[in-house]
Short mmCIF file of C-alpha atoms in Angstrom, two decimals:
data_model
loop_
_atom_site.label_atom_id
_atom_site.label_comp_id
_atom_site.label_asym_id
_atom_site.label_seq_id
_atom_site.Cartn_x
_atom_site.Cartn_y
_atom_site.Cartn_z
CA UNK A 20 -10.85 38.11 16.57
CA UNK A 21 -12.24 35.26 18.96
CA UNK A 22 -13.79 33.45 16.49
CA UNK A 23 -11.04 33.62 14.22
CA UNK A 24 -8.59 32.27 16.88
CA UNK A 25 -11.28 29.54 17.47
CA UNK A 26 -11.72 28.47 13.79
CA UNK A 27 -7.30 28.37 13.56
CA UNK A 28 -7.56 25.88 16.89
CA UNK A 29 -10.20 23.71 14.57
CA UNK A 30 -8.29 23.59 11.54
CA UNK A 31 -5.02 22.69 13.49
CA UNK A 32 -6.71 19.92 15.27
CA UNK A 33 -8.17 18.72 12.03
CA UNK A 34 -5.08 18.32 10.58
CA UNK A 35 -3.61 16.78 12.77
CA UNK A 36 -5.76 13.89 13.46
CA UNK A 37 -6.07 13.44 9.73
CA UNK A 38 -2.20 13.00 9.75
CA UNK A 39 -2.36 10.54 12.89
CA UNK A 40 -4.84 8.68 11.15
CA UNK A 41 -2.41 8.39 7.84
CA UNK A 42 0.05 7.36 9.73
CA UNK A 43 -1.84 3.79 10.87
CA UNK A 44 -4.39 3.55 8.04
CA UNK A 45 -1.94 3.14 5.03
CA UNK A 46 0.66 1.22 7.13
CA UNK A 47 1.41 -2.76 5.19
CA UNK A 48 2.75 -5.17 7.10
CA UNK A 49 3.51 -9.25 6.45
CA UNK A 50 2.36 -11.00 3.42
CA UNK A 51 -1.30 -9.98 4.33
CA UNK A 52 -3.66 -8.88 1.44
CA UNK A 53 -3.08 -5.60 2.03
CA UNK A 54 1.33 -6.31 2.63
CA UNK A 55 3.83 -6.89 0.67
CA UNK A 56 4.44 -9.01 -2.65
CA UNK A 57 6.78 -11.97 -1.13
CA UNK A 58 10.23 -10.60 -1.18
CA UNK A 59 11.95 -14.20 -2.08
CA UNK A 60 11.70 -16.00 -5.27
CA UNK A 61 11.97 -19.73 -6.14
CA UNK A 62 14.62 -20.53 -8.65
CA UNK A 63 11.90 -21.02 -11.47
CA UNK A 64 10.55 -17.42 -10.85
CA UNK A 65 13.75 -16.34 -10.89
CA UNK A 66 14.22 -17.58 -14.23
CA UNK A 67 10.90 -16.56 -16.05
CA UNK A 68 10.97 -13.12 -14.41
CA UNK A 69 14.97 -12.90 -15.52
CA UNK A 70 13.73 -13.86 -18.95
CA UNK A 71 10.78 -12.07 -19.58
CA UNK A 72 12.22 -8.68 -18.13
CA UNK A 73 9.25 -7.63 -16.14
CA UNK A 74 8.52 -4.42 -15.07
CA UNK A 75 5.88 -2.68 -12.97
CA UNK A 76 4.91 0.99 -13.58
CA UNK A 77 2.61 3.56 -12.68
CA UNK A 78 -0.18 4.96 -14.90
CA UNK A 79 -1.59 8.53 -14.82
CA UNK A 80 -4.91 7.38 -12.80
CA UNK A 81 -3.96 6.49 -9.29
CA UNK A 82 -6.10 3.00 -9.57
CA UNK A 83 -4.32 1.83 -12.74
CA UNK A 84 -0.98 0.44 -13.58
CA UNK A 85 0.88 -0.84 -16.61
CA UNK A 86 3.02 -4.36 -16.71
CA UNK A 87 5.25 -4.97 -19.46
CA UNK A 88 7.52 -7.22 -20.29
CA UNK A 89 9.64 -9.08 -23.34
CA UNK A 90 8.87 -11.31 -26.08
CA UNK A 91 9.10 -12.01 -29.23
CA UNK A 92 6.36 -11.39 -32.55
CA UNK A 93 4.82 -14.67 -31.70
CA UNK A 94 4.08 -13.42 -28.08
CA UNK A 95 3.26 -14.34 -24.67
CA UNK A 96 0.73 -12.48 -25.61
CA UNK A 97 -1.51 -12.65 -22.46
CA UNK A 98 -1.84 -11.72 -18.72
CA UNK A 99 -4.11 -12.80 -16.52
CA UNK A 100 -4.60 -10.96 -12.49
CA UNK A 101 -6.40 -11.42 -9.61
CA UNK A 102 -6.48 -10.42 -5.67
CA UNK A 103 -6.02 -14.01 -5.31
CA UNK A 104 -3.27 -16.90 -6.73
CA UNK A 105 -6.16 -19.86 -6.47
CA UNK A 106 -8.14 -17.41 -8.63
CA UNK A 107 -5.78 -16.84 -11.59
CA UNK A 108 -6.92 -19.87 -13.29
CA UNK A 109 -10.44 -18.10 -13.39
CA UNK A 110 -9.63 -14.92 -14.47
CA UNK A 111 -9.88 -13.27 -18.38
CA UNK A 112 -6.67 -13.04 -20.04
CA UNK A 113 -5.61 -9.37 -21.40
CA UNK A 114 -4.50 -9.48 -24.33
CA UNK A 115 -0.90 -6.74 -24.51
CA UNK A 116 -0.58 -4.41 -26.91
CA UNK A 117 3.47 -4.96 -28.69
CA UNK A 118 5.98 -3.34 -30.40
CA UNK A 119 9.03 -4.46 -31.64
CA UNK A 120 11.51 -2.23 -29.38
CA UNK A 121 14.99 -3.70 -30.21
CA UNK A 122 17.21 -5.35 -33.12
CA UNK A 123 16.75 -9.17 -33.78
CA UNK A 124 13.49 -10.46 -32.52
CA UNK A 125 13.14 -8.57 -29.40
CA UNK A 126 9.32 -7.15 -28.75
CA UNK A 127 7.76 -5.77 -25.96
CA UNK A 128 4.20 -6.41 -24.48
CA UNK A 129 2.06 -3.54 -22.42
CA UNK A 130 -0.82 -4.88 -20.35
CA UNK A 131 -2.74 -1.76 -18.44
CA UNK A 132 -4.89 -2.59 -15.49
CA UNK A 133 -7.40 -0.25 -14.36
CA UNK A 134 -10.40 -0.08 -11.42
CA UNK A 135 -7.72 -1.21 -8.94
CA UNK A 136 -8.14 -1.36 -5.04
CA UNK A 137 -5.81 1.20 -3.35
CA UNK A 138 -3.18 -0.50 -1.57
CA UNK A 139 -4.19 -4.07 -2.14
CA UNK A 140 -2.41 -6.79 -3.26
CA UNK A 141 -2.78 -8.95 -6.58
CA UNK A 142 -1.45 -11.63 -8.12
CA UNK A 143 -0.98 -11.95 -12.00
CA UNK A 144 0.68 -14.27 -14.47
CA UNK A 145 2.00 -13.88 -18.08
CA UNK A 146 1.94 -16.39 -20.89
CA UNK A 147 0.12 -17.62 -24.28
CA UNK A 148 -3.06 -18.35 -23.31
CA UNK A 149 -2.74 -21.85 -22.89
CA UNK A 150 0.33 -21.82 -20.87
CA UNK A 151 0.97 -19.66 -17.80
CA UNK A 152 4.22 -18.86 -15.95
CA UNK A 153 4.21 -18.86 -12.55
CA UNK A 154 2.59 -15.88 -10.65
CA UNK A 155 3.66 -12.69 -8.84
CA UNK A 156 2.69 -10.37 -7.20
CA UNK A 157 2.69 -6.60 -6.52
CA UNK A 158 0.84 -4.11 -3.85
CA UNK A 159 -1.17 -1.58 -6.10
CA UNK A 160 -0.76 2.06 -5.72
CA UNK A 161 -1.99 4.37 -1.98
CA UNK A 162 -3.49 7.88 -2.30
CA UNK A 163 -2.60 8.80 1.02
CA UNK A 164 -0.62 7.62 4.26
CA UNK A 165 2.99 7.78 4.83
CA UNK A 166 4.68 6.64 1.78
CA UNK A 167 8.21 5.16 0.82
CA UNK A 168 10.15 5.80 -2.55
CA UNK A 169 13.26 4.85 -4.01
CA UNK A 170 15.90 7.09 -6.06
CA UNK A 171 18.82 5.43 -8.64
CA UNK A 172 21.13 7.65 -10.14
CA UNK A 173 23.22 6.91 -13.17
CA UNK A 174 22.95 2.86 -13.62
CA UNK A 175 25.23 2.26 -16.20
CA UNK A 176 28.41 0.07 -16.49
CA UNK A 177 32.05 1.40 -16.12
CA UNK A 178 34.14 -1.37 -17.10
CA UNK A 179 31.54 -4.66 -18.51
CA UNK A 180 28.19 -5.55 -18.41
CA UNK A 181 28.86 -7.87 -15.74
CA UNK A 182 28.55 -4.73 -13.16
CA UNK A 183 24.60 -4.85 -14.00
CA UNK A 184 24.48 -7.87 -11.84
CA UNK A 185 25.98 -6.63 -8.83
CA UNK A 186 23.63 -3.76 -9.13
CA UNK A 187 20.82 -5.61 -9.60
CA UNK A 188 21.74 -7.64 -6.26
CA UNK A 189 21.86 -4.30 -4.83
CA UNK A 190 18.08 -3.72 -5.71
CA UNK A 191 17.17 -6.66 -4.67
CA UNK A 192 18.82 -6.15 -1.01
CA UNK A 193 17.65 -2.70 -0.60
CA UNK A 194 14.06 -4.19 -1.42
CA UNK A 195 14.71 -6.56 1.65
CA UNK A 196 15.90 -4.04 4.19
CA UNK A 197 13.33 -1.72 3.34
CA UNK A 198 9.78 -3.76 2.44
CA UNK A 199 8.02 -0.88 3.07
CA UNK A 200 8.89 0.77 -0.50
CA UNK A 201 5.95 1.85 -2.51
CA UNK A 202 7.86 2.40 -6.00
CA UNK A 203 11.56 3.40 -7.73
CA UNK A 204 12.69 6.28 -9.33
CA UNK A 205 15.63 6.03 -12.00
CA UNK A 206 17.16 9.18 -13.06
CA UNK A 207 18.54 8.33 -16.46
CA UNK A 208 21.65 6.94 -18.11
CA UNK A 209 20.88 3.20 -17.90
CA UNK A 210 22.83 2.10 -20.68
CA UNK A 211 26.12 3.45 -22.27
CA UNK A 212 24.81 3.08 -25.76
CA UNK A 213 21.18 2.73 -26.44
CA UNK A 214 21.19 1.24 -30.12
CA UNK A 215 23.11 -2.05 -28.19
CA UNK A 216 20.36 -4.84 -27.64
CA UNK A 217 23.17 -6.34 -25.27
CA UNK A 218 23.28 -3.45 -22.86
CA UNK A 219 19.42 -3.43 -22.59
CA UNK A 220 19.34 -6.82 -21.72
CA UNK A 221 22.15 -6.69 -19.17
CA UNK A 222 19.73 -4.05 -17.83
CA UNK A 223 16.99 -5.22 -17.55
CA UNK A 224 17.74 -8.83 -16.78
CA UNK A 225 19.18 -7.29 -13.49
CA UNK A 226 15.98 -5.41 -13.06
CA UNK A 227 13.93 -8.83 -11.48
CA UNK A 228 12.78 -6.39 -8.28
CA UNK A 229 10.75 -4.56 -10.05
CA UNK A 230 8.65 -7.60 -11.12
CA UNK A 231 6.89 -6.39 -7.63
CA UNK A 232 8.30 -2.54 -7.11
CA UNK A 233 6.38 -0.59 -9.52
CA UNK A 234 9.55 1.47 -11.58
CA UNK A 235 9.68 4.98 -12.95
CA UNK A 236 12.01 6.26 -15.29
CA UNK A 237 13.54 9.14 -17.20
CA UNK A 238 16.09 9.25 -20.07
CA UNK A 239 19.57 10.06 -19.63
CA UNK A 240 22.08 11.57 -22.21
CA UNK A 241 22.58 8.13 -22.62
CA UNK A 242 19.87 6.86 -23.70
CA UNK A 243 19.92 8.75 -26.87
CA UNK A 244 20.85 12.72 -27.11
CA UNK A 245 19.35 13.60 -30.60
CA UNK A 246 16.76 11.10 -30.35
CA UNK A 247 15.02 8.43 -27.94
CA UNK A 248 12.96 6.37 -29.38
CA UNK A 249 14.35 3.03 -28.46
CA UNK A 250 14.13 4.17 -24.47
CA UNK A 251 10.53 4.95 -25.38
CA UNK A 252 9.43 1.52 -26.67
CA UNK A 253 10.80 -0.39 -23.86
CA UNK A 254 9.30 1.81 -20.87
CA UNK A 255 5.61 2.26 -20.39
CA UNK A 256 4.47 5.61 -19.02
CA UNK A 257 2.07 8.29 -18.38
CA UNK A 258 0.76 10.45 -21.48
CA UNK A 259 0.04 13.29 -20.01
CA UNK A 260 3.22 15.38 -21.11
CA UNK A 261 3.57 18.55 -23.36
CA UNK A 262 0.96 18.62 -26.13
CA UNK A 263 3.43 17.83 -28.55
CA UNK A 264 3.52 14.23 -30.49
CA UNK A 265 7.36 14.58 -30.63
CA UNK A 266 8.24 14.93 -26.88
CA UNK A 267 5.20 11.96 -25.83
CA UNK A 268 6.31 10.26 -22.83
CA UNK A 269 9.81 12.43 -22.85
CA UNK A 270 7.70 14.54 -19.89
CA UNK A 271 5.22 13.08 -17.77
CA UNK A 272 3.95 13.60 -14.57
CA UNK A 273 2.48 10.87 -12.09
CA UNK A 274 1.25 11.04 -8.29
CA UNK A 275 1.66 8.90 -5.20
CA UNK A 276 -0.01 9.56 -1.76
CA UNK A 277 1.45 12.70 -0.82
CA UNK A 278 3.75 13.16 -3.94
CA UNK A 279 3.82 14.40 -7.70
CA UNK A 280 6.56 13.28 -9.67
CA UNK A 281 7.47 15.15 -12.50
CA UNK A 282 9.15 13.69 -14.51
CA UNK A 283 11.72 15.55 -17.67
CA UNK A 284 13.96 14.82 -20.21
CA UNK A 285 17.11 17.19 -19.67
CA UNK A 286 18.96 16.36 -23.27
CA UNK A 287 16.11 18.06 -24.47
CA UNK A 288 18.41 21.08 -23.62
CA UNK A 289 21.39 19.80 -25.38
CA UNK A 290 22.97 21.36 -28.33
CA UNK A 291 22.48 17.70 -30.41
CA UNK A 292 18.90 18.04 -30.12
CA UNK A 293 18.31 21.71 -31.08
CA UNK A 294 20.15 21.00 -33.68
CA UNK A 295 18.44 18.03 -35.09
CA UNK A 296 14.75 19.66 -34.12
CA UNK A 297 16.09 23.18 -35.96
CA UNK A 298 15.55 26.42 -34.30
CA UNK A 299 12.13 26.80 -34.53
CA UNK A 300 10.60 23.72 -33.45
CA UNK A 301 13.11 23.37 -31.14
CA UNK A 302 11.90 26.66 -29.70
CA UNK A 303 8.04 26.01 -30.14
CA UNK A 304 8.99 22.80 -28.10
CA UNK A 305 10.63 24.37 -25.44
CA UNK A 306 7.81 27.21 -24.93
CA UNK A 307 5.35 23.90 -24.83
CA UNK A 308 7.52 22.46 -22.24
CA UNK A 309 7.85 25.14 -20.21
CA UNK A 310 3.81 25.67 -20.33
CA UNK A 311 3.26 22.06 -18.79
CA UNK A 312 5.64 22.56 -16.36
CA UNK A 313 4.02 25.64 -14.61
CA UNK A 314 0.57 24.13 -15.39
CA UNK A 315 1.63 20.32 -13.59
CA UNK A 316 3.27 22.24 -10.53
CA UNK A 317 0.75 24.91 -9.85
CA UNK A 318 -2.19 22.65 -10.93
CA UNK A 319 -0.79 19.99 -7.98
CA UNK A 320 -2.62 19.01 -5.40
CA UNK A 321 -0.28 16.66 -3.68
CA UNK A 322 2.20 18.39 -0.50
CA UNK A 323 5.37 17.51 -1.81
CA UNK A 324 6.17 18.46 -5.56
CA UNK A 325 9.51 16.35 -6.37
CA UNK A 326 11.09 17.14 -10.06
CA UNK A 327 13.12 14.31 -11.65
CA UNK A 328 15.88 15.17 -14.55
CA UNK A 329 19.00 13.38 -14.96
CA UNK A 330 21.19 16.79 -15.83
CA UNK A 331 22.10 18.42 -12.59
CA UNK A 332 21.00 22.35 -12.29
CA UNK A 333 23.32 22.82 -9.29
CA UNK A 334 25.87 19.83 -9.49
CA UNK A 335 29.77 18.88 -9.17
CA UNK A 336 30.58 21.45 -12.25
CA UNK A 337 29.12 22.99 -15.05
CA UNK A 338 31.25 21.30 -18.13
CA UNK A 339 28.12 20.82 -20.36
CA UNK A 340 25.59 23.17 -21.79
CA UNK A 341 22.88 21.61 -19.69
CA UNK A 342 22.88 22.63 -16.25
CA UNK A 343 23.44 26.66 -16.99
CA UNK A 344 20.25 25.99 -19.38
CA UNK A 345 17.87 24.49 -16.66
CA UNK A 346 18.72 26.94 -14.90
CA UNK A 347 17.92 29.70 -16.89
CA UNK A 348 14.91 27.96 -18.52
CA UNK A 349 13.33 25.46 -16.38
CA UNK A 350 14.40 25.71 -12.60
CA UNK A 351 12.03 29.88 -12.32
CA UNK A 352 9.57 27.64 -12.92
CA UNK A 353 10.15 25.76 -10.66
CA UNK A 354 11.17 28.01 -8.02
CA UNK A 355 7.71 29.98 -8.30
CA UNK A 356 5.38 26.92 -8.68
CA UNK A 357 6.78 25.09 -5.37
CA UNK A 358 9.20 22.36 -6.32
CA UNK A 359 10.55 20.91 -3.03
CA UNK A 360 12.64 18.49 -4.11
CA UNK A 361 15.23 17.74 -7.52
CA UNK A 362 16.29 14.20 -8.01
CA UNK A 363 19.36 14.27 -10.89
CA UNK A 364 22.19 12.52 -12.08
CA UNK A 365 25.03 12.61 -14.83
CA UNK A 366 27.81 13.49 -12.65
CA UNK A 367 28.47 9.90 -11.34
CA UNK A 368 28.65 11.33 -7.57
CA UNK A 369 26.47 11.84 -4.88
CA UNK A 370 25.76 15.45 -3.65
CA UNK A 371 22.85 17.34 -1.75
CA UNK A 372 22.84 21.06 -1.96
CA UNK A 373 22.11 23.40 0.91
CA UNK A 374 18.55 24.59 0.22
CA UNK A 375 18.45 27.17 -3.12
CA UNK A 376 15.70 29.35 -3.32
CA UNK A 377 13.36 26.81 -1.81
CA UNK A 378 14.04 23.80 -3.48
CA UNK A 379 16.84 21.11 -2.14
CA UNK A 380 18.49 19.22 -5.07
CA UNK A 381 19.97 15.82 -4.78
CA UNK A 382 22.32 14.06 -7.62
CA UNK A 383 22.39 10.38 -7.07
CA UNK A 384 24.75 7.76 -8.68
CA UNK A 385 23.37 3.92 -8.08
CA UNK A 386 26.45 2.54 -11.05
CA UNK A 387 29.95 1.67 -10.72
CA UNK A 388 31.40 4.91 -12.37
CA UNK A 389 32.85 7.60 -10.58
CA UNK A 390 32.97 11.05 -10.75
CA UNK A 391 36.62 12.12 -12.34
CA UNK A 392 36.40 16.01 -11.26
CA UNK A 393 34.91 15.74 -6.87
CA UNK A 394 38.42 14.78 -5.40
CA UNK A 395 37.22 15.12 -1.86
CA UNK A 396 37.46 18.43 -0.88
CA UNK A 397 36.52 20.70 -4.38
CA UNK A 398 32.53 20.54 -3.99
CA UNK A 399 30.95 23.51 -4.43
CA UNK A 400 29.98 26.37 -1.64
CA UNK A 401 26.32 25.19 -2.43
CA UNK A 402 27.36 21.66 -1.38
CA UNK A 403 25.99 19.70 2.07
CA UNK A 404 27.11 16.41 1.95
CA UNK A 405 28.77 14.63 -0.91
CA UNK A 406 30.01 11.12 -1.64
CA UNK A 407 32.50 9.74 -4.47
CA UNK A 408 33.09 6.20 -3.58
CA UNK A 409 30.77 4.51 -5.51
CA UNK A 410 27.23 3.21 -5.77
CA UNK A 411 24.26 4.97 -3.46
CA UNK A 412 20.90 5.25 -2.86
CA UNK A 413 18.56 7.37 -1.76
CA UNK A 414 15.10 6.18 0.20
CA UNK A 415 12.75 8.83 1.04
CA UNK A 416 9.44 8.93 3.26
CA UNK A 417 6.80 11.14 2.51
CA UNK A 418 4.04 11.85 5.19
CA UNK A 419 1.50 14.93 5.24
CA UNK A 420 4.24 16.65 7.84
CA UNK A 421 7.95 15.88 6.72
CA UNK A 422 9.58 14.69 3.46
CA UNK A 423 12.47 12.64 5.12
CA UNK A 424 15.46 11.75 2.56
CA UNK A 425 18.10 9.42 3.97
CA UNK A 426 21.55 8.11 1.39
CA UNK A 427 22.76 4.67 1.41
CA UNK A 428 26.46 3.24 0.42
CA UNK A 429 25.98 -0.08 -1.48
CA UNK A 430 26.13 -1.80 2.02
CA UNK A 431 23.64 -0.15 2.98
CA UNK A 432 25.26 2.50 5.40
CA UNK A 433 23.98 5.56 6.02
CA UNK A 434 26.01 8.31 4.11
CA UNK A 435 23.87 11.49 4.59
CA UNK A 436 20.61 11.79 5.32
CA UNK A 437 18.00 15.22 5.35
CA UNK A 438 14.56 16.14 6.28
CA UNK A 439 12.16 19.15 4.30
CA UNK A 440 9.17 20.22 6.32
CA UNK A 441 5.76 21.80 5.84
CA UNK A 442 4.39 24.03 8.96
CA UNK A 443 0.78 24.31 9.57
CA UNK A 444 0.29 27.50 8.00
CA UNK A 445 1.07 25.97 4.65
CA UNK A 446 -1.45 23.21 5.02
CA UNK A 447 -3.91 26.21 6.11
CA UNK A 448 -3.09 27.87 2.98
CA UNK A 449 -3.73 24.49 0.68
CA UNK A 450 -6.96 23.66 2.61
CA UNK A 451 -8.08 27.17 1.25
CA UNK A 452 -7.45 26.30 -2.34
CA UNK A 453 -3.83 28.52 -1.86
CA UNK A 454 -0.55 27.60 -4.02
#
């Protein structure tokens, strides 16, 4: 009995130097080599980042990421990276791989780095070969510390496309009142119609931040219910998904410090795409989905298991097929495999529920639309905290100890905010190889 009391003291004290230690060791600060990419750009990066539609993303491996960005069949072909901007000049240019991802002469490059520091900062620049634009910079990816995330919910327009670039100031100003961000989480619906080269460009024109913040993304109903191939072509992601050629990069999974992301495609539940799949793929699909699932959560490693999926399983209402099938299908799964956390969308709303069977779920809305059924006082008994005037975001911190989620107005006002927490017994359990 003494010794086991003695070896419980140990453990405890283990852990919590470890998280002490996390705490300073992973913390950025300044421009340093290990801070963050410069938060201001010069009119001329402006413009090349605006026109080349950059974006940062996170690979499967935690010392790899992918850049991507647009072009046309003749190119820029080429990027070239270092840990330092006097080095560039020096460095081997990869050559991207392209496909052509949009009507017209729209293309889209893919550059993956791998062997990557953790948590240092490098400098890269895109451009033919010859000819290079001007450089940036990004802070690549921790495996541990105390790290920051950022969740957008439902992105696109209301009224024009001239909404995208009030949003995208938005980005930009949460990126500047909270420099400590690590990477961005968008939970579908970007677009109103994804076969409109116009809409992707108002997009991701607005979308200059995440030259720097590495992005992650799922599909919305939006993006394509029966199919989404075009959403595909212009995101670069993780293969590590269902082993089925058909739903490649629909479901991925990626982690950060503390965190695994999994990610899911929630129109995979609609009626459009059953339809177009037929029954019995559609059904061999779904039992091959619902295999990965279990096998990413209970095969996770990381503390905090956070599930992104832009259809709500406990939202505003139930006036699509969706949400009553996630939770029939999906959300046992995740109840027994340890899901903390839900990130969705679709209802154009904020709302957190009270905590349901473990798991809290939070529906962001980052867009101009509103929701046309919450009229202030109808949410549901499940409800915590909700919010119907307009665009919101959600930054969350995840340390060892306490996943902290706290909702900003577009001013940047705090409109709810939440903490989930682990107790010591858990990590006792974990450290013994427990789920």
């Amino acid at each position: 009995m003494r010794k086991g009391i003695i070896i419980i003291a140990v453990l405890i004290a283990v852990f919590l130097t470890v998280g002490a230690v996390g705490l300073v060791v992973f913390e950025f600060t300044g421009n340093s080599e290990t801070g963050n990419p410069e938060n201001f750009l010069d009119s001329r990066n402006r413009k090349e980042i605006r026109e080349r539609q950059v974006i940062i993303s996170l690979s499967e491996k935690p010392d790899s990421i992918y850049i991507s960005w647009k072009g046309t069949k003749k190119g820029p072909k080429f990027l070239r990276v270092s840990q330092s901007k006097e080095d560039l000049p020096k460095s081997e240019a990869i050559k991207a791989v392209s496909e052509k991802a949009l009507k017209g002469s729209y293309y889209r490059y893919t550059a993956e780095l791998n062997g990557l520091g953790y948590g240092k900062k490098y400098y890269y620049e895109i451009g033919d070969g010859v000819m290079f634009d001007s450089p940036q910079s990004f802070i690549s990816p921790e495996t541990a510390g105390t790290d920051s995330f950022l969740y957008l919910g439902d992105v696109q327009f209301d009224v024009s496309m001239e909404e995208y670039q009030r949003w995208g100031e938005m980005t930009e100003a949460i990126y500047e009142r909270h420099p400590s961000l690590r990477c961005a989480v968008i939970g579908g619906d970007m677009v109103n119609i994804p076969s409109e080269t116009a809409q992707w460009n108002g997009f991701l024109d607005n979308c200059q931040v995440f030259s720097k913040l590495p992005l992650m993304t799922v599909s919305g109903n939006h993006e394509g219910v029966s199919s989404n191939k075009t959403y595909k072509k212009l995101f670069a992601s993780p293969e590590n998904g269902p082993d089925a050629e058909e739903l490649k990069e629909d479901f991925y999974y990626f982690d950060y410090g503390n965190c695994r992301f999994i990610m899911t495609d929630s129109s995979f539940l609609t009626d459009e795409r059953r339809e177009k799949m037929g029954d019995d793929t559609w059904q061999a699909y779904e039992e091959a989905v619902e295999e990965w699932l279990r096998k990413t959560l209970q095969q996770s490693t990381k503390i905090w298991n956070i599930v992104v999926t832009h259809h709500p399983p406990y939202g505003m209402h139930d006036r699509d097929t969706v949400s009553p099938q996630l939770r029939k299908l999906w959300v046992p799964i995740m109840e027994e495999y340890n899901t903390d956390l839900v990130l969705c969308g679709h209802q154009h709303m904020y709302m957190r529920t009270e905590e349901i069977n473990g798991i809290t779920y939070i529906m962001g809305n980052s867009g101009q639309r509103k929701s046309e059924v919450y009229d202030g006082s109808n949410a549901p008994d499940y409800c915590m905290a909700a919010y119907g005037d307009g665009m919101n975001y959600q930054v969350i911190e995840a340390d060892w100890r306490k996943l902290q989620i706290i909702s900003y107005n577009e001013k940047g006002l705090i409109i709810d905010e939440t903490s989930l927490e682990k107790n010591l017994g858990f990590h006792i359990l974990k450290f013994f190889g427990g789920n």
